[in-house]
XYZ file of C-alpha atoms in Angstrom:
554
model
C -107.635 15.159 41.113
C -104.640 17.376 40.266
C -103.236 16.956 36.768
C -99.326 17.210 36.062
C -98.466 19.281 32.774
C -95.535 17.324 30.995
C -93.740 19.633 28.105
C -94.544 18.845 24.741
C -90.791 17.991 23.800
C -89.937 15.619 26.753
C -93.281 13.569 25.519
C -91.790 13.420 21.742
C -88.707 11.901 23.172
C -90.843 9.435 24.891
C -92.600 8.382 21.855
C -89.566 8.222 19.734
C -86.807 6.519 20.886
C -84.988 5.714 17.908
C -84.900 9.300 17.040
C -83.156 9.871 20.277
C -80.451 7.302 19.965
C -79.567 8.295 16.723
C -78.984 12.011 17.192
C -76.721 11.040 20.271
C -74.950 8.861 17.949
C -74.376 11.447 15.254
C -73.404 13.807 17.774
C -70.324 11.421 19.002
C -69.328 10.562 15.818
C -69.201 14.435 14.960
C -67.188 14.745 18.130
C -64.551 11.768 17.170
C -63.952 13.365 13.504
C -63.237 16.540 15.062
C -60.789 15.255 17.655
C -59.091 13.036 14.816
C -58.728 16.335 12.697
C -57.165 17.796 15.557
C -54.504 14.659 16.185
C -53.483 14.880 12.581
C -53.455 11.856 9.861
C -54.590 8.769 10.903
C -51.825 6.440 12.229
C -52.021 3.701 9.286
C -50.813 6.841 6.548
C -48.125 7.663 8.450
C -46.992 3.936 8.856
C -46.038 3.968 5.232
C -42.721 5.771 5.738
C -41.650 4.209 8.969
C -39.771 1.070 7.651
C -36.822 3.619 6.050
C -36.811 5.852 8.702
C -36.179 3.128 11.529
C -33.618 1.622 9.415
C -31.796 4.671 8.553
C -31.888 5.737 12.289
C -30.720 2.160 13.496
C -28.007 2.082 11.168
C -26.660 5.746 12.461
C -26.929 4.074 16.065
C -25.090 1.014 15.421
C -22.146 2.979 13.699
C -22.115 5.738 15.948
C -22.470 3.127 18.888
C -19.575 1.021 17.389
C -17.416 3.673 17.053
C -17.847 5.435 20.849
C -17.059 1.698 22.069
C -14.132 1.338 20.190
C -13.264 4.943 21.247
C -13.922 4.008 24.805
C -12.689 0.507 25.690
C -11.223 -0.339 22.558
C -7.538 -0.097 23.392
C -5.343 -2.872 24.129
C -1.635 -2.764 25.600
C 0.848 -4.556 24.155
C 4.274 -5.182 24.543
C 6.309 -6.221 21.196
C 9.651 -6.686 21.478
C 11.258 -3.900 23.536
C 8.294 -1.389 22.849
C 5.283 -0.865 24.885
C 2.434 -0.329 22.481
C -1.425 0.737 22.565
C -3.607 -0.895 19.629
C -6.913 -0.148 18.679
C -9.137 -0.247 15.815
C -10.544 2.809 14.090
C -13.110 3.300 11.396
C -11.703 4.246 7.778
C -12.317 4.202 4.245
C -9.148 2.955 3.236
C -7.970 0.645 5.912
C -4.021 -0.149 6.245
C -2.071 0.276 9.727
C -0.585 3.228 11.238
C 2.167 3.224 13.230
C 2.657 6.312 15.348
C 6.283 6.986 16.516
C 5.387 10.338 18.672
C 6.999 12.760 18.609
C 9.237 11.650 15.287
C 6.563 10.988 13.216
C 4.446 8.182 11.782
C 4.513 4.823 9.086
C 1.693 4.012 7.187
C 1.400 0.609 5.586
C -0.870 -0.354 2.948
C -1.798 -4.017 4.773
C -5.383 -4.394 3.893
C -8.272 -2.696 2.388
C -11.307 -2.752 4.809
C -13.577 -0.056 6.591
C -11.131 -0.383 9.837
C -7.608 0.864 10.312
C -5.216 -0.942 12.625
C -3.476 1.817 14.614
C -0.403 1.044 16.967
C 0.981 3.777 19.174
C 4.755 3.181 20.333
C 4.220 4.513 23.866
C 8.063 4.050 25.261
C 10.418 1.453 25.598
C 10.985 -0.891 28.546
C 14.257 0.387 29.837
C 15.887 -3.015 30.312
C 14.818 -5.175 27.408
C 15.878 -2.027 24.958
C 19.326 -1.659 26.722
C 19.837 -5.580 26.357
C 19.083 -5.340 22.747
C 21.473 -2.479 22.335
C 24.155 -3.873 24.399
C 23.956 -7.215 22.711
C 23.212 -6.975 19.379
C 23.284 -11.027 18.533
C 20.025 -11.047 20.414
C 18.692 -9.351 17.049
C 18.386 -12.704 15.537
C 15.548 -13.772 17.860
C 14.095 -10.653 17.474
C 12.004 -12.109 14.709
C 10.076 -14.974 16.197
C 9.712 -12.303 19.291
C 7.795 -9.660 17.449
C 5.675 -12.047 15.341
C 4.689 -13.717 18.620
C 4.087 -10.424 20.122
C 2.140 -9.075 17.317
C -0.139 -12.544 17.086
C -0.929 -12.289 20.710
C -2.011 -8.484 20.619
C -3.964 -9.088 17.701
C -6.216 -11.830 18.931
C -6.541 -9.847 22.287
C -7.569 -6.883 19.982
C -10.266 -8.446 17.926
C -11.733 -10.089 21.315
C -11.790 -6.563 22.880
C -13.000 -5.256 19.875
C -15.950 -7.251 19.709
C -16.789 -6.547 23.379
C -16.685 -2.629 22.570
C -18.765 -2.605 19.273
C -21.366 -4.609 20.953
C -21.530 -2.895 24.107
C -21.419 0.599 22.820
C -24.113 -0.074 20.062
C -26.621 -1.821 22.729
C -25.754 0.893 24.857
C -26.852 3.417 22.767
C -29.460 1.833 21.314
C -31.049 1.351 24.854
C -30.704 5.238 25.374
C -32.596 6.157 22.120
C -35.099 3.388 21.470
C -35.583 2.870 25.379
C -36.390 -0.674 24.255
C -34.251 -3.997 25.023
C -35.304 -5.634 21.946
C -33.851 -2.934 19.666
C -30.955 -2.241 21.717
C -30.144 -6.087 21.085
C -30.332 -5.692 17.586
C -28.154 -2.891 17.405
C -25.520 -4.716 19.454
C -26.152 -7.551 16.961
C -25.806 -5.633 14.188
C -22.326 -4.021 15.020
C -21.128 -7.500 16.020
C -21.768 -8.527 12.204
C -20.183 -5.384 10.915
C -17.166 -5.674 12.542
C -16.778 -9.481 11.496
C -17.422 -8.765 7.782
C -14.813 -5.802 8.190
C -12.531 -8.339 9.554
C -13.239 -11.064 6.767
C -12.798 -8.465 4.409
C -8.936 -7.657 6.277
C -7.853 -11.045 6.016
C -8.838 -11.485 2.742
C -7.180 -8.508 1.293
C -4.035 -8.898 3.958
C -1.067 -7.817 2.334
C 2.297 -8.666 4.410
C 4.507 -7.282 1.922
C 3.386 -3.887 2.827
C 5.987 -3.689 5.521
C 8.515 -3.108 2.607
C 6.856 -0.035 1.444
C 6.377 2.075 4.229
C 5.219 5.740 4.013
C 6.710 8.066 6.549
C 5.268 11.609 7.655
C 7.215 13.410 10.291
C 10.304 14.875 10.974
C 12.851 14.949 7.952
C 15.904 14.322 9.990
C 13.864 10.841 11.355
C 13.117 9.204 7.884
C 16.395 7.762 7.167
C 16.739 6.040 10.177
C 12.859 5.114 11.028
C 12.435 3.845 7.050
C 15.560 2.188 7.303
C 18.331 0.858 4.522
C 16.854 -0.489 1.221
C 18.675 -3.564 0.434
C 18.159 -6.657 -2.097
C 15.473 -8.830 -1.182
C 15.839 -12.623 -1.611
C 12.788 -14.772 -2.423
C 13.175 -17.260 0.426
C 12.287 -16.115 3.733
C 9.328 -14.646 5.785
C 8.838 -10.957 4.553
C 6.343 -9.772 7.196
C 8.179 -11.156 10.149
C 11.681 -10.171 9.309
C 10.904 -6.898 8.016
C 8.551 -6.264 10.929
C 11.571 -7.304 13.225
C 13.610 -4.713 11.164
C 10.988 -2.039 11.626
C 10.973 -2.810 15.628
C 15.241 -2.649 15.895
C 15.020 0.985 13.999
C 12.367 2.339 16.436
C 14.456 0.893 19.309
C 17.468 2.601 18.183
C 15.463 5.932 17.736
C 14.384 5.593 21.678
C 17.862 4.965 22.967
C 18.440 6.292 26.563
C 20.230 9.344 25.274
C 16.433 10.253 23.207
C 18.969 11.233 20.546
C 18.691 10.460 17.223
C 21.453 7.702 15.853
C 23.563 8.623 13.111
C 22.272 6.926 9.826
C 24.176 3.776 9.217
C 23.909 3.365 5.197
C 23.871 -0.221 3.695
C 27.370 -0.528 2.206
C 25.552 -2.683 -0.748
C 23.652 0.070 -1.830
C 24.695 3.342 -4.179
C 22.593 6.406 -2.914
C 21.644 8.655 -5.622
C 19.784 11.790 -5.035
C 17.482 13.002 -8.199
C 16.366 16.905 -7.888
C 14.749 18.501 -11.110
C 13.028 21.899 -11.897
C 14.502 23.841 -9.271
C 13.655 27.420 -10.885
C 15.901 29.546 -8.938
C 14.330 28.777 -5.454
C 17.099 29.404 -3.038
C 15.912 27.010 -0.161
C 16.313 24.187 -2.724
C 20.224 24.196 -1.697
C 19.539 23.915 2.019
C 17.122 20.719 1.438
C 19.348 19.272 -1.019
C 22.604 19.669 1.470
C 20.170 18.279 4.255
C 19.218 14.981 1.934
C 23.009 14.287 1.152
C 23.908 14.371 4.986
C 20.506 12.738 6.186
C 20.658 9.788 3.407
C 24.632 9.724 2.985
C 24.144 10.599 -0.936
C 26.988 9.232 -3.239
C 25.718 11.228 -6.197
C 23.122 13.878 -7.063
C 21.259 13.725 -10.534
C 19.727 16.826 -11.791
C 17.251 16.483 -14.371
C 17.363 20.504 -15.460
C 15.514 23.778 -15.421
C 17.567 24.779 -12.623
C 17.222 28.282 -13.667
C 14.186 30.165 -14.865
C 15.528 32.453 -17.421
C 18.962 31.076 -18.118
C 20.404 34.585 -17.882
C 24.318 35.088 -17.054
C 22.969 37.420 -14.233
C 21.517 34.130 -12.475
C 24.754 32.438 -12.530
C 25.536 33.218 -9.149
C 22.655 31.161 -7.728
C 24.541 27.834 -8.886
C 27.351 28.685 -6.831
C 25.993 26.431 -3.815
C 26.360 23.231 -5.898
C 30.017 22.989 -4.842
C 29.110 23.153 -1.010
C 26.361 20.358 -1.362
C 28.607 17.411 -0.270
C 28.498 15.018 -3.195
C 29.027 15.078 -6.874
C 26.579 16.592 -9.414
C 25.307 15.225 -12.716
C 23.092 17.717 -14.545
C 21.383 17.941 -18.183
C 20.082 21.112 -19.303
C 16.288 21.889 -19.128
C 14.477 24.265 -21.566
C 14.879 26.940 -18.853
C 18.787 26.759 -18.613
C 20.834 28.338 -21.630
C 24.120 27.777 -23.166
C 25.351 30.224 -20.991
C 24.213 28.089 -17.971
C 25.624 25.189 -19.252
C 29.171 26.635 -19.713
C 28.932 28.214 -16.022
C 28.543 24.356 -14.932
C 31.001 23.225 -17.031
C 33.590 25.360 -15.376
C 32.786 24.175 -11.711
C 34.589 21.346 -9.941
C 32.857 18.581 -9.204
C 30.171 18.892 -11.648
C 29.604 16.752 -14.475
C 27.531 18.145 -17.396
C 25.995 15.604 -19.891
C 24.965 16.687 -23.130
C 24.534 14.857 -26.729
C 24.756 11.455 -25.094
C 27.987 11.933 -23.178
C 28.656 9.403 -20.233
C 30.364 9.386 -17.312
C 30.752 7.171 -14.197
C 30.341 8.256 -10.676
C 30.336 6.789 -7.596
C 30.353 3.101 -9.732
C 27.646 4.067 -12.072
C 27.722 5.112 -15.402
C 25.096 7.830 -16.485
C 24.689 9.378 -19.972
C 22.294 12.034 -20.785
C 21.158 14.766 -23.305
C 20.204 18.397 -22.491
C 16.623 19.607 -23.888
C 16.896 20.953 -27.464
C 14.344 23.578 -26.822
C 15.348 26.880 -24.503
C 12.132 28.627 -23.787
C 12.205 30.591 -20.713
C 9.268 32.583 -21.375
C 6.985 29.597 -21.887
C 6.404 30.449 -25.636
C 5.396 27.938 -28.219
C 8.360 26.739 -29.927
C 7.510 25.480 -33.532
C 8.545 21.604 -33.855
C 8.773 21.221 -30.204
C 7.706 17.625 -30.144
C 9.770 16.658 -33.497
C 13.019 18.315 -31.517
C 12.226 15.824 -28.533
C 11.792 12.952 -30.634
C 14.935 13.707 -32.432
C 16.825 14.115 -28.955
C 15.823 10.808 -27.545
C 16.955 9.071 -30.777
C 20.294 10.689 -30.468
C 20.617 9.808 -26.857
C 19.308 6.130 -27.760
C 22.113 6.093 -30.402
C 24.784 6.914 -27.964
C 23.493 4.461 -25.632
C 23.672 2.021 -28.283
C 27.353 3.042 -29.319
C 28.562 3.000 -25.407
C 27.215 -0.533 -25.091
C 28.911 -1.905 -28.129
C 31.980 -0.711 -26.863
C 31.947 -2.737 -23.496
C 30.700 0.432 -21.457
C 26.992 0.122 -21.227
C 25.104 2.928 -19.380
C 23.242 2.437 -16.006
C 20.871 5.091 -15.968
C 20.059 7.546 -18.947
C 19.242 11.247 -18.039
C 16.979 13.800 -20.587
C 14.695 16.672 -19.113
C 11.767 15.927 -21.001
C 9.989 12.658 -20.533
C 8.705 12.526 -24.446
C 12.996 12.502 -25.103
C 13.249 10.435 -22.471
C 11.006 7.755 -24.330
C 13.355 7.167 -26.912
C 15.750 5.278 -24.615
C 13.199 2.031 -24.019
C 15.016 -0.984 -24.239
C 18.390 0.612 -24.577
C 19.016 1.180 -20.718
C 17.361 -0.252 -17.238
C 16.487 3.377 -16.385
C 16.137 6.999 -17.345
C 15.343 9.705 -15.520
C 13.253 13.116 -16.489
C 11.597 15.806 -15.168
C 9.815 18.921 -16.719
C 6.444 17.887 -15.669
C 6.430 19.549 -11.940
C 5.040 16.410 -10.504
C 6.337 12.611 -9.856
C 5.630 9.338 -11.689
C 6.851 6.004 -12.460
C 6.058 3.580 -15.094
C 7.799 0.634 -17.084
C 7.713 1.013 -21.037
C 6.881 -1.580 -23.424
C 10.493 -2.638 -23.678
C 11.328 -2.864 -20.375
C 13.067 0.519 -19.463
C 11.757 2.172 -16.375
C 10.842 5.933 -16.673
C 10.945 7.753 -13.473
C 9.747 11.430 -13.825
C 10.754 13.548 -10.591
C 8.343 16.437 -9.551
C 9.969 19.945 -8.636
C 12.325 20.126 -6.045
C 12.029 23.882 -5.846
C 8.265 23.832 -5.487
C 7.881 25.380 -9.132
C 10.417 28.102 -8.027
C 9.141 31.506 -8.513
C 6.102 30.608 -10.031
C 5.005 28.596 -6.723
C 2.556 31.379 -5.862
C 0.632 31.855 -9.191
C -1.590 29.167 -8.265
C -4.390 28.743 -5.619
C -1.832 26.267 -3.749
C 1.889 25.902 -3.578
C 3.266 23.078 -5.285
C 5.227 20.446 -2.923
C 8.781 20.202 -3.164
C 9.853 16.960 -4.276
C 12.705 14.580 -4.719
C 14.025 11.121 -4.714
C 16.236 8.809 -3.218
C 17.655 6.034 -5.339
C 18.923 2.748 -4.258
C 21.498 0.804 -6.695
C 23.113 -2.447 -5.713
C 26.734 -1.935 -6.059
C 27.713 -4.934 -7.455
C 24.906 -5.176 -10.355
C 24.242 -1.691 -10.656
C 20.330 -2.502 -10.574
C 17.953 0.019 -8.992
C 16.683 -2.129 -5.680
C 14.318 0.945 -4.450
C 13.463 4.670 -4.327
C 11.878 6.554 -1.793
C 9.612 9.794 -2.797
C 10.261 12.743 -0.558
C 7.730 15.337 -0.467
C 8.429 18.455 1.851
C 5.548 20.666 3.001
C 5.841 24.353 3.666
C 8.379 24.223 6.135
C 10.645 21.928 4.294
C 13.057 20.886 6.403
C 10.734 20.356 9.352
C 8.054 17.976 8.026
C 8.003 15.316 5.105
C 6.318 12.470 3.801
C 8.607 9.600 2.646
C 7.241 6.774 0.325
C 9.573 3.460 0.088
C 8.859 1.804 -3.455
C 10.372 -1.442 -4.881
C 10.272 -2.230 -8.084
C 8.597 -5.850 -8.850
C 11.306 -7.779 -9.460
C 12.501 -7.078 -6.222
C 9.711 -8.307 -4.216
C 9.663 -11.705 -2.422
C 8.560 -14.598 -4.887
C 9.422 -12.660 -8.120
C 11.904 -14.203 -10.600
C 15.370 -11.945 -10.978
C 15.465 -10.088 -14.405
C 18.345 -11.263 -16.702
C 21.260 -9.444 -16.052
C 22.441 -6.554 -18.779
C 18.764 -6.359 -19.986
C 16.154 -3.814 -18.893
C 14.273 -4.997 -15.907
C 10.683 -6.216 -16.876
C 8.320 -5.470 -13.998
C 4.824 -3.648 -13.304
C 4.422 -0.025 -12.875
C 4.608 1.605 -9.425
C 1.506 2.369 -7.472
C 1.540 5.750 -7.902
C -0.264 7.152 -11.076
C 2.354 6.550 -14.284
C 3.183 9.073 -16.543
C 1.032 9.269 -19.359
C 2.102 9.807 -23.102
C -0.067 12.923 -23.072
C 1.217 14.015 -19.871
C 4.661 13.916 -21.530
C 4.132 16.597 -24.199
C 1.757 18.648 -22.446
C 1.038 20.290 -19.370
C -1.856 22.915 -19.783
C -3.255 21.963 -22.911
C -2.709 19.471 -26.126
C -0.591 20.101 -28.433
C 3.004 21.225 -29.057
C 2.246 24.971 -28.023
C 1.834 24.125 -24.221
C 5.110 21.813 -24.251
C 7.309 25.022 -22.751
C 4.901 25.718 -19.911
C 7.159 24.368 -17.471
């Protein structure tokens, strides 16, 4: 008999099966732990940050997809009167409406506040419709209803197209990013909800009166014709429809078949005053002023001082172009203008120098003014500067009262320093000033409107002292010829090229807006401040720092 010999290790495994199973289990567990260590942390620990990342990612997909959708398929072609236009919605922080009239410029309206802006591009004019409108002006009376209907129809089409655009764009991008239909549909739904919320916000903040106060940017020569005339605003009419029709008419005239700009036809019921200040020996200012006089058919120019920089006799030749500007020139002395400068201007034809409350009637308006009591061409600190300005303001106010008692009240007062101009509050409807090198408008406590002009010379020879040069600023003031009250004003800001590009902002006093109660005749017009920042009391006495020491800095 043959005996097989079995190894002892095999016998032990056969005799103790539990030990064998436990060892195998421990080995498998060790392998799983090592494998898990190589793969990284367990999924439960990583999932704690996923909701925030997913929400951020989904938001980015919704916004980007909606924007791409509007960009690709969100345009709507609409005929508005005789114009062929393209309307579209664009993301925006401020909202509003932008009307592009290429190549002449663009109009911006503060029509609403929402995260979307309405862009209207004027592509071209329909030759037959535009020529019929030019040849038959009587059709302008029906243009109001036609334009309103076209805009309403185009807006509805744009709303539907925009809904489709944002849903399609967000859904398509969501599908490309997540590759899950449910996530893609969620992105499309959120995009639609965002557009609906934006539309509701725009509707709630809709301002039809924004058509009355457009902002123009583009060719300076186009601004008067495109923005149009300022005129009396009566209370009982539909401002949006009528002014939108007027805008369409202006654009139609600009796009005449000859493709040339028509001559600006000023409203015969207005007197146009060009307000300039703080030229500071910039020779380019005379060309700009002459261009504005020609473009806007200006009746009178008002200069609120600091025409010179040092007031020396050697600078007097700089003033000679005033005689060729094409309009009467009313001037008051600034703190950079000397008595030598004043005497030189007094000898020039068609120049009216006002000082010590003296008054003069030009173009149907009566102006009274006073020169700056300080002469600080070196920007030195003059003792008692603030007190001297208050004294000058009181002296001008006394002269205004005397003229009113004599039956010849002034319509406009002029002073160089705003702190002196404040002394006329309650004595005149409007007072003009400069000195601060930036524009500002406010209505003072007793109802007098203070209008401060920026630097028409771009701060002159000192324009290169700062990091960026100051803009060249001026204003066109529109007065009613019969009542001699301010109807509106255009703030004009020129860039580096001056005569080439400009920004023009139309502003109306509150009492001239539709629905306002007209102010009593013969008293200062009570109204709210302009949308631009008002001139603060501290700013009127200091530019570089508090106290009288820095008052003479400009």
